[in-house]
């Protein structure tokens, strides 16, 4: 496809986003509109926006690449995305969250926790974890989008990153939450159609049917490289050897980290505050589930089968043909799909990146501006809140942009898992308690969050081989990469340590202290 | 099953479809169920130590 046609398609897409963002801007009159879209969003918009926020370029480019390397076992993540991320999240968390939010007039996740426990330090701590931790996740999403633009347009990565950041900055700062939700719902439709097409066209590219292609991939088991077989790889249609390093990475980091972590994602939780009643959430369960199955399920499946395609066309498996796993999916799409689809697919990657990123920077900006600056520092006396939120969003985007320059190769999926694990360990016990455990008090919630965040950071810096070795603090202090070198500790994800610890602290402190002053009868 | 020999893998596919069917059933079953009318019943209590 000529660069002229490609440019035209992107231009139309950007104009559509600009129009929706303008619509959001027109309907944003006050801080509530800016934070939760006025609290009366439509079912379809809410569910699609939730799905699009959930599925980032990281899920497509990063985890699709992981599927190419690890195989179809990553489908468990798709299952957890649907089961935990939509069914459990909407039915068991969403309804109560919405009711609690309405009751407490909470418009952000930190406000929800802080006001429920009637303890401002909880609100500030939640906001601080978001502001400090989310730039890593936002940066990997940004990188995912920029890498794809770099590959497709064949332009310099730095230019791709800059343009990409600029577009997101413009429409999030102007459109607020309404702009974010309108654009992400539109982007979800683009993603849904593209991934659906990818799933069906994949078999045409391979020249095989569903079972035949899976069987051919199974038959490629002997092509697993020795270095992957050594760490537990048993082929692309089999789970890694139980207890092997690859099994720990796949199961504890990627599947559990992301699968459980998604329940306590501030940018997703805030979606529950944007609807008027539980009816919208009931209706959204199917829309969200279908969206995730088609988008995530298709790309993970395609990622694993890309090995078959590369073997047929180049005589090499995916990770031999392209060493950076973050570049496997873009390269596969480029090589296997019709040229016109490559351009359209690029829009779906851009959509995935933009929808997630816009929600991330919105949450970071509102946390910094509303929860820390306006609520905590100015004690709710700040004037012109919408302006402050816009400044907060701008600073968040700038921070994420800068973090992109310190990221190394193949970091997209891992960066996502780190942030989701941090969120789960820090927020999940207190969040669940706020919805279901009236006895839990503010100190138990606060120290549980401190423990979860602290244990996550400690495990990343001193226990988990990949991050601890990369940062080097443990080596500098103790002369070795990790504190506990005995297997499997260096490959056990921090969430496996931090989440139980945070939960334990919450339970013990709740039973040790007198009954809370933040009891609720039923939410 | 479907060319995938490991139950640890094909089970994930089967459960994905099961989740989708449940979501469809749930959405239809509770399509119009609303809870806003009960919202006034929800209240916070301050308990004295």
XYZ file of C-alpha atoms in Angstrom, chain A residues 18-501:
484
model
C -10.710 14.702 16.932
C -14.479 14.839 16.312
C -15.248 12.530 19.243
C -12.819 14.390 21.447
C -14.498 17.666 20.480
C -17.844 16.090 21.426
C -16.365 15.185 24.819
C -14.998 18.702 25.206
C -18.410 20.237 24.371
C -20.114 18.095 27.016
C -17.503 18.642 29.725
C -18.821 21.422 31.920
C -17.470 20.622 35.363
C -15.078 18.448 37.374
C -17.569 15.554 37.556
C -17.784 15.459 33.746
C -14.000 15.609 33.586
C -13.565 12.766 36.097
C -16.436 10.333 35.446
C -18.143 11.584 32.308
C -21.012 12.973 34.386
C -21.848 9.502 35.731
C -24.434 8.722 33.076
C -22.594 6.980 30.258
C -24.331 4.582 27.876
C -23.977 0.774 28.376
C -22.276 0.074 25.069
C -19.912 3.027 25.398
C -19.003 1.986 28.949
C -18.444 -1.712 28.099
C -16.492 -1.016 24.907
C -14.472 1.676 26.595
C -13.716 -0.732 29.457
C -12.596 -3.404 27.002
C -10.503 -1.022 24.942
C -8.856 0.349 28.083
C -8.173 -3.185 29.246
C -6.632 -4.277 25.966
C -3.622 -2.218 25.128
C -1.037 -2.533 22.421
C 0.818 -4.352 25.156
C -1.818 -7.098 25.070
C -1.674 -7.291 21.294
C 1.956 -6.582 20.446
C 3.582 -7.645 23.731
C 1.514 -10.667 24.749
C 0.983 -11.668 21.111
C 4.783 -11.863 20.918
C 4.801 -13.875 24.138
C 2.316 -16.288 22.519
C 4.748 -16.658 19.613
C 7.538 -17.526 22.037
C 5.658 -19.513 24.713
C 2.772 -20.947 22.710
C -0.943 -21.335 23.272
C -0.683 -21.706 27.054
C -1.087 -17.929 27.146
C -4.771 -18.533 26.346
C -5.219 -18.945 30.114
C -4.595 -15.240 30.303
C -7.401 -14.633 27.820
C -9.628 -16.813 29.986
C -8.706 -14.878 33.142
C -9.172 -11.604 31.275
C -12.750 -12.619 30.511
C -13.544 -14.364 33.790
C -11.816 -12.030 36.254
C -11.607 -8.903 34.121
C -15.251 -8.835 33.055
C -17.472 -11.425 34.727
C -16.101 -11.126 38.273
C -15.182 -7.467 37.860
C -18.609 -6.356 36.594
C -20.824 -8.616 38.681
C -19.022 -8.822 42.026
C -16.991 -5.616 41.999
C -18.614 -3.223 39.545
C -22.081 -3.028 41.014
C -20.911 -2.448 44.577
C -18.252 -0.024 43.411
C -20.813 2.016 41.514
C -23.170 2.116 44.497
C -20.383 2.993 46.918
C -19.098 5.673 44.561
C -22.559 7.221 44.197
C -23.097 7.123 47.924
C -19.737 8.720 48.757
C -19.727 11.098 45.770
C -16.385 9.589 44.787
C -15.197 10.314 41.263
C -11.782 8.652 41.371
C -10.451 5.341 42.688
C -8.339 7.009 45.426
C -11.401 9.024 46.491
C -13.445 5.840 46.676
C -11.010 4.138 49.054
C -10.158 7.291 51.020
C -13.782 8.282 51.584
C -14.929 4.778 52.380
C -12.318 4.345 55.084
C -12.685 8.001 56.083
C -8.915 8.391 56.031
C -7.215 10.840 53.707
C -3.774 9.173 53.871
C -5.364 6.187 52.080
C -6.527 8.464 49.283
C -3.101 10.092 49.023
C -1.246 6.774 49.182
C -3.465 5.260 46.461
C -2.928 8.318 44.286
C 0.825 8.273 44.937
C 1.129 4.592 43.943
C -0.768 5.382 40.743
C 1.317 8.455 39.946
C 4.622 6.710 40.673
C 3.831 3.244 39.289
C 1.664 3.904 36.280
C 4.237 5.783 34.153
C 6.003 2.428 33.626
C 2.805 0.799 32.358
C 1.878 3.869 30.303
C 5.381 3.935 28.856
C 5.270 0.307 27.711
C 1.887 0.935 26.090
C 3.309 4.028 24.431
C 6.300 2.028 23.272
C 4.008 -0.704 21.901
C 2.159 1.810 19.743
C 5.308 3.632 18.647
C 7.070 0.377 17.700
C 4.160 -0.501 15.453
C 4.111 2.933 13.802
C 7.886 2.632 13.317
C 7.506 -0.777 11.629
C 4.577 0.067 9.391
C 5.556 3.591 8.293
C 9.235 2.752 8.338
C 10.008 5.954 10.166
C 12.384 6.692 13.002
C 11.229 5.342 16.380
C 11.754 8.712 18.073
C 9.564 10.504 15.552
C 6.877 7.820 15.860
C 6.946 8.135 19.627
C 6.713 11.915 19.547
C 3.771 12.065 17.104
C 1.934 9.340 18.951
C 2.365 11.096 22.310
C 1.279 14.434 20.855
C -2.001 13.075 19.453
C -2.914 11.425 22.763
C -1.994 14.531 24.737
C -4.255 16.687 22.587
C -7.378 14.606 22.818
C -7.147 13.581 26.471
C -6.387 17.072 27.711
C -9.260 18.588 25.759
C -11.889 15.827 25.929
C -11.626 14.732 29.574
C -13.371 11.502 30.601
C -16.154 11.901 28.043
C -13.627 12.372 25.262
C -11.675 9.366 26.535
C -14.781 7.164 26.632
C -16.213 8.213 23.258
C -12.884 7.730 21.520
C -12.094 4.451 23.266
C -15.525 3.020 22.379
C -14.861 3.911 18.729
C -11.393 2.402 19.014
C -12.874 -0.774 20.521
C -15.025 -1.231 17.410
C -11.953 -0.846 15.177
C -10.067 -3.395 17.301
C -12.953 -5.852 17.341
C -13.367 -5.808 13.574
C -9.639 -6.075 12.919
C -9.003 -8.959 15.288
C -12.059 -10.779 13.985
C -10.709 -10.420 10.454
C -7.238 -11.487 11.571
C -8.606 -14.683 13.069
C -10.334 -15.714 9.850
C -7.692 -14.491 7.403
C -4.985 -16.213 9.403
C -6.070 -19.593 8.102
C -6.091 -18.342 4.550
C -2.534 -17.121 5.005
C -1.536 -20.496 6.384
C -3.520 -22.397 3.754
C -4.994 -24.663 6.416
C -8.066 -25.112 8.588
C -8.298 -24.672 12.355
C -7.472 -28.227 13.444
C -4.993 -28.812 10.629
C -3.005 -25.686 11.554
C -2.982 -26.566 15.247
C -1.807 -30.085 14.387
C 0.961 -28.723 12.150
C 2.076 -26.488 15.010
C 2.018 -29.484 17.357
C 4.209 -31.365 14.880
C 6.791 -28.571 15.062
C 7.654 -29.512 18.632
C 11.140 -30.677 17.669
C 11.859 -27.172 16.320
C 11.791 -25.700 19.836
C 15.262 -24.162 20.269
C 17.486 -25.853 22.831
C 17.725 -22.776 25.051
C 13.895 -22.641 25.294
C 13.536 -26.399 25.814
C 16.018 -26.133 28.685
C 13.758 -23.711 30.541
C 10.645 -25.847 30.087
C 9.268 -25.176 26.569
C 7.422 -28.291 25.344
C 6.024 -26.990 22.070
C 3.556 -24.274 21.091
C 0.427 -26.314 21.735
C 1.499 -27.518 25.183
C 1.981 -25.844 28.551
C 5.591 -25.450 29.699
C 6.943 -28.179 31.982
C 5.334 -27.687 35.405
C 7.725 -25.996 37.810
C 10.184 -24.974 35.082
C 11.374 -21.338 34.804
C 9.152 -20.813 31.765
C 6.170 -22.216 33.641
C 6.771 -19.791 36.530
C 7.070 -16.858 34.153
C 3.969 -17.833 32.201
C 1.798 -18.799 35.153
C 2.879 -16.516 38.012
C 3.936 -13.390 36.109
C 1.862 -13.250 32.985
C -1.286 -15.236 33.720
C -1.775 -14.601 37.457
C -0.099 -11.191 37.566
C -2.223 -9.762 34.810
C -5.269 -11.977 35.329
C -5.693 -11.019 38.992
C -4.101 -7.602 38.717
C -6.818 -6.433 36.363
C -9.351 -6.463 39.220
C -7.687 -3.559 40.967
C -6.756 -1.388 37.999
C -7.728 2.203 38.846
C -8.367 3.098 35.201
C -10.823 0.183 34.934
C -12.479 0.657 38.332
C -13.304 4.257 37.467
C -15.414 2.960 34.534
C -17.897 1.604 37.085
C -18.378 5.128 38.378
C -19.402 6.400 34.960
C -22.771 4.615 34.766
C -26.072 5.548 36.326
C -27.178 2.108 37.572
C -26.284 -1.573 37.743
C -28.435 -2.205 34.695
C -25.646 -0.885 32.491
C -23.185 -3.243 34.154
C -25.468 -6.275 33.729
C -25.846 -5.440 30.060
C -22.135 -4.788 29.710
C -21.034 -8.254 30.865
C -21.695 -9.886 27.504
C -20.361 -6.998 25.433
C -17.136 -6.965 27.452
C -16.697 -10.750 27.349
C -17.277 -10.993 23.613
C -14.920 -8.110 22.986
C -12.113 -9.709 24.995
C -12.601 -13.156 23.481
C -12.390 -11.833 19.932
C -9.561 -9.346 20.458
C -7.245 -11.049 22.929
C -8.144 -14.632 22.033
C -7.538 -14.028 18.325
C -4.175 -12.337 18.700
C -2.811 -14.911 21.167
C -3.903 -17.680 18.838
C -2.368 -15.899 15.861
C 0.828 -15.255 17.825
C 1.376 -18.954 18.438
C 0.511 -19.848 14.835
C 2.924 -17.212 13.518
C 5.627 -19.849 14.110
C 3.974 -22.012 11.502
C 3.808 -19.128 9.046
C 7.438 -18.092 9.533
C 8.547 -21.707 9.290
C 6.767 -22.081 5.954
C 8.010 -18.804 4.524
C 11.483 -18.393 6.029
C 12.392 -21.791 7.455
C 12.701 -20.279 10.926
C 10.408 -20.073 13.935
C 9.232 -16.636 15.054
C 11.803 -16.018 17.806
C 14.631 -17.115 15.494
C 13.411 -14.864 12.692
C 12.832 -11.820 14.958
C 14.752 -11.695 18.215
C 12.756 -8.859 19.840
C 9.444 -10.543 20.726
C 7.711 -7.143 20.781
C 8.264 -6.973 17.017
C 6.932 -10.421 16.088
C 3.248 -9.489 15.693
C 3.912 -6.353 13.586
C 6.269 -8.365 11.382
C 3.794 -11.238 11.119
C 0.949 -8.925 10.106
C 3.191 -7.204 7.598
C 4.265 -10.487 6.021
C 1.058 -12.527 6.134
C -1.897 -10.196 5.683
C -3.086 -8.271 2.595
C -1.492 -4.839 2.329
C -4.787 -3.010 2.803
C -5.351 -4.919 6.016
C -1.915 -4.003 7.332
C -2.982 -0.366 7.330
C -6.308 -1.132 8.958
C -4.639 -3.386 11.491
C -2.263 -0.589 12.307
C -5.304 1.450 13.279
C -6.364 -1.282 15.674
C -2.936 -1.228 17.328
C -3.082 2.529 17.506
C -6.601 2.212 18.913
C -5.485 -0.287 21.536
C -2.577 1.905 22.562
C -4.484 5.146 22.514
C -7.526 3.886 24.399
C -5.439 2.394 27.189
C -3.013 5.246 27.279
C -5.690 7.915 27.312
C -7.306 6.220 30.316
C -3.949 5.794 32.030
C -2.918 9.412 31.679
C -6.422 10.478 32.659
C -6.167 8.433 35.863
C -2.614 9.604 36.592
C -3.574 13.223 35.917
C -6.714 13.096 38.046
C -4.861 11.319 40.856
C -2.147 13.956 40.929
C -4.442 16.920 40.391
C -7.591 15.925 42.280
C -6.509 13.447 44.923
C -3.125 14.842 45.861
C -3.190 18.532 44.930
C -6.836 19.624 45.238
C -8.054 17.254 47.968
C -4.982 16.740 50.118
C -2.821 19.839 49.650
C -5.515 22.452 49.023
C -8.058 20.655 51.216
C -10.830 20.802 48.572
C -10.460 24.556 48.259
C -8.720 24.587 44.897
C -10.400 26.701 42.228
C -10.691 25.891 38.544
C -10.369 22.129 39.095
C -10.795 21.195 35.423
C -7.759 23.345 34.558
C -5.699 21.672 37.304
C -6.745 18.224 36.048
C -5.657 19.162 32.522
C -2.254 20.262 33.836
C -2.008 16.981 35.773
C -2.769 15.004 32.613
C -0.143 16.943 30.649
C 2.537 16.242 33.266
C 1.573 12.530 33.322
C 1.916 12.249 29.555
C 5.284 13.977 29.649
C 6.509 11.638 32.390
C 5.399 8.508 30.488
C 7.059 9.828 27.328
C 10.355 10.266 29.148
C 10.182 6.781 30.727
C 9.994 5.314 27.195
C 13.628 6.265 26.691
C 14.889 4.088 29.528
C 12.978 0.953 28.514
C 14.907 -1.961 27.112
C 13.860 -4.418 24.375
C 11.119 -7.009 24.987
C 9.795 -5.111 27.998
C 6.198 -4.539 26.897
C 4.472 -7.618 28.363
C 6.694 -7.631 31.439
C 6.080 -3.934 32.180
C 2.339 -4.543 32.020
C 2.607 -7.508 34.375
C 4.730 -5.511 36.851
C 2.192 -2.717 37.105
C -0.789 -5.050 37.313
C 0.970 -7.043 40.039
C 1.750 -3.838 41.940
C -1.908 -2.776 41.712
C -3.162 -6.166 42.859
C -0.825 -6.317 45.860
C -1.365 -2.697 46.868
C -5.058 -2.172 46.244
C -6.906 -5.470 45.932
C -7.185 -6.473 49.640
C -8.307 -2.987 50.717
C -10.604 -2.629 47.680
C -12.292 -5.985 48.359
C -12.615 -5.062 52.044
C -14.212 -1.731 51.160
C -16.895 -3.600 49.226
C -17.385 -6.729 51.305
C -15.898 -6.446 54.784
C -17.505 -3.791 56.952
C -15.318 -4.689 59.898
C -12.122 -3.699 58.123
C -10.855 -0.375 59.386
C -8.698 2.393 58.021
C -5.430 1.333 59.634
C -5.737 -2.237 58.415
C -6.456 -0.975 54.894
C -3.641 1.571 54.990
C -0.974 -0.831 56.245
C -2.150 -3.523 53.862
C -1.562 -1.096 51.003
C 1.838 -0.090 52.358
C 2.773 -3.767 52.745
C 1.553 -4.681 49.259
C 3.388 -1.826 47.568
C 6.507 -2.254 49.698
C 6.679 -6.017 49.243
C 6.187 -5.658 45.476
C 9.007 -3.154 45.177
C 11.247 -5.177 47.477
C 10.612 -8.375 45.503
C 11.302 -6.564 42.228
C 14.575 -5.112 43.492
C 15.895 -8.028 45.548
C 14.138 -11.285 44.653
C 12.904 -11.468 41.054
C 15.915 -12.174 38.864
C 14.898 -10.238 35.757
C 14.254 -6.875 37.393
C 16.728 -7.232 40.269
C 19.574 -8.004 37.864
C 18.546 -5.174 35.523
C 18.358 -2.577 38.317
C 21.516 -3.839 40.027
C 20.726 -2.500 43.521
C 20.923 -5.957 45.089
C 24.297 -6.615 43.446
C 25.574 -3.237 44.601
C 24.496 -3.854 48.187
C 25.015 -7.585 48.596
C 27.285 -8.634 45.740
C 24.716 -10.887 44.025
C 21.764 -10.416 41.669
C 19.091 -11.722 44.063
C 18.951 -12.298 47.806
C 17.610 -15.869 47.554
C 19.294 -17.762 44.773
C 17.619 -21.116 45.451
C 15.206 -22.127 42.697
C 12.365 -21.211 42.158
C 12.532 -17.901 44.066
C 14.362 -15.936 41.350
C 11.530 -16.699 38.894
C 8.541 -16.405 41.241
C 6.613 -13.255 40.430
C 6.411 -10.554 43.150
C 2.600 -10.833 43.192
C 2.894 -14.345 44.663
C 4.746 -12.858 47.646
C 3.226 -9.393 47.960
C -0.488 -10.117 47.565
C -0.708 -12.791 50.303
C 1.383 -10.578 52.609
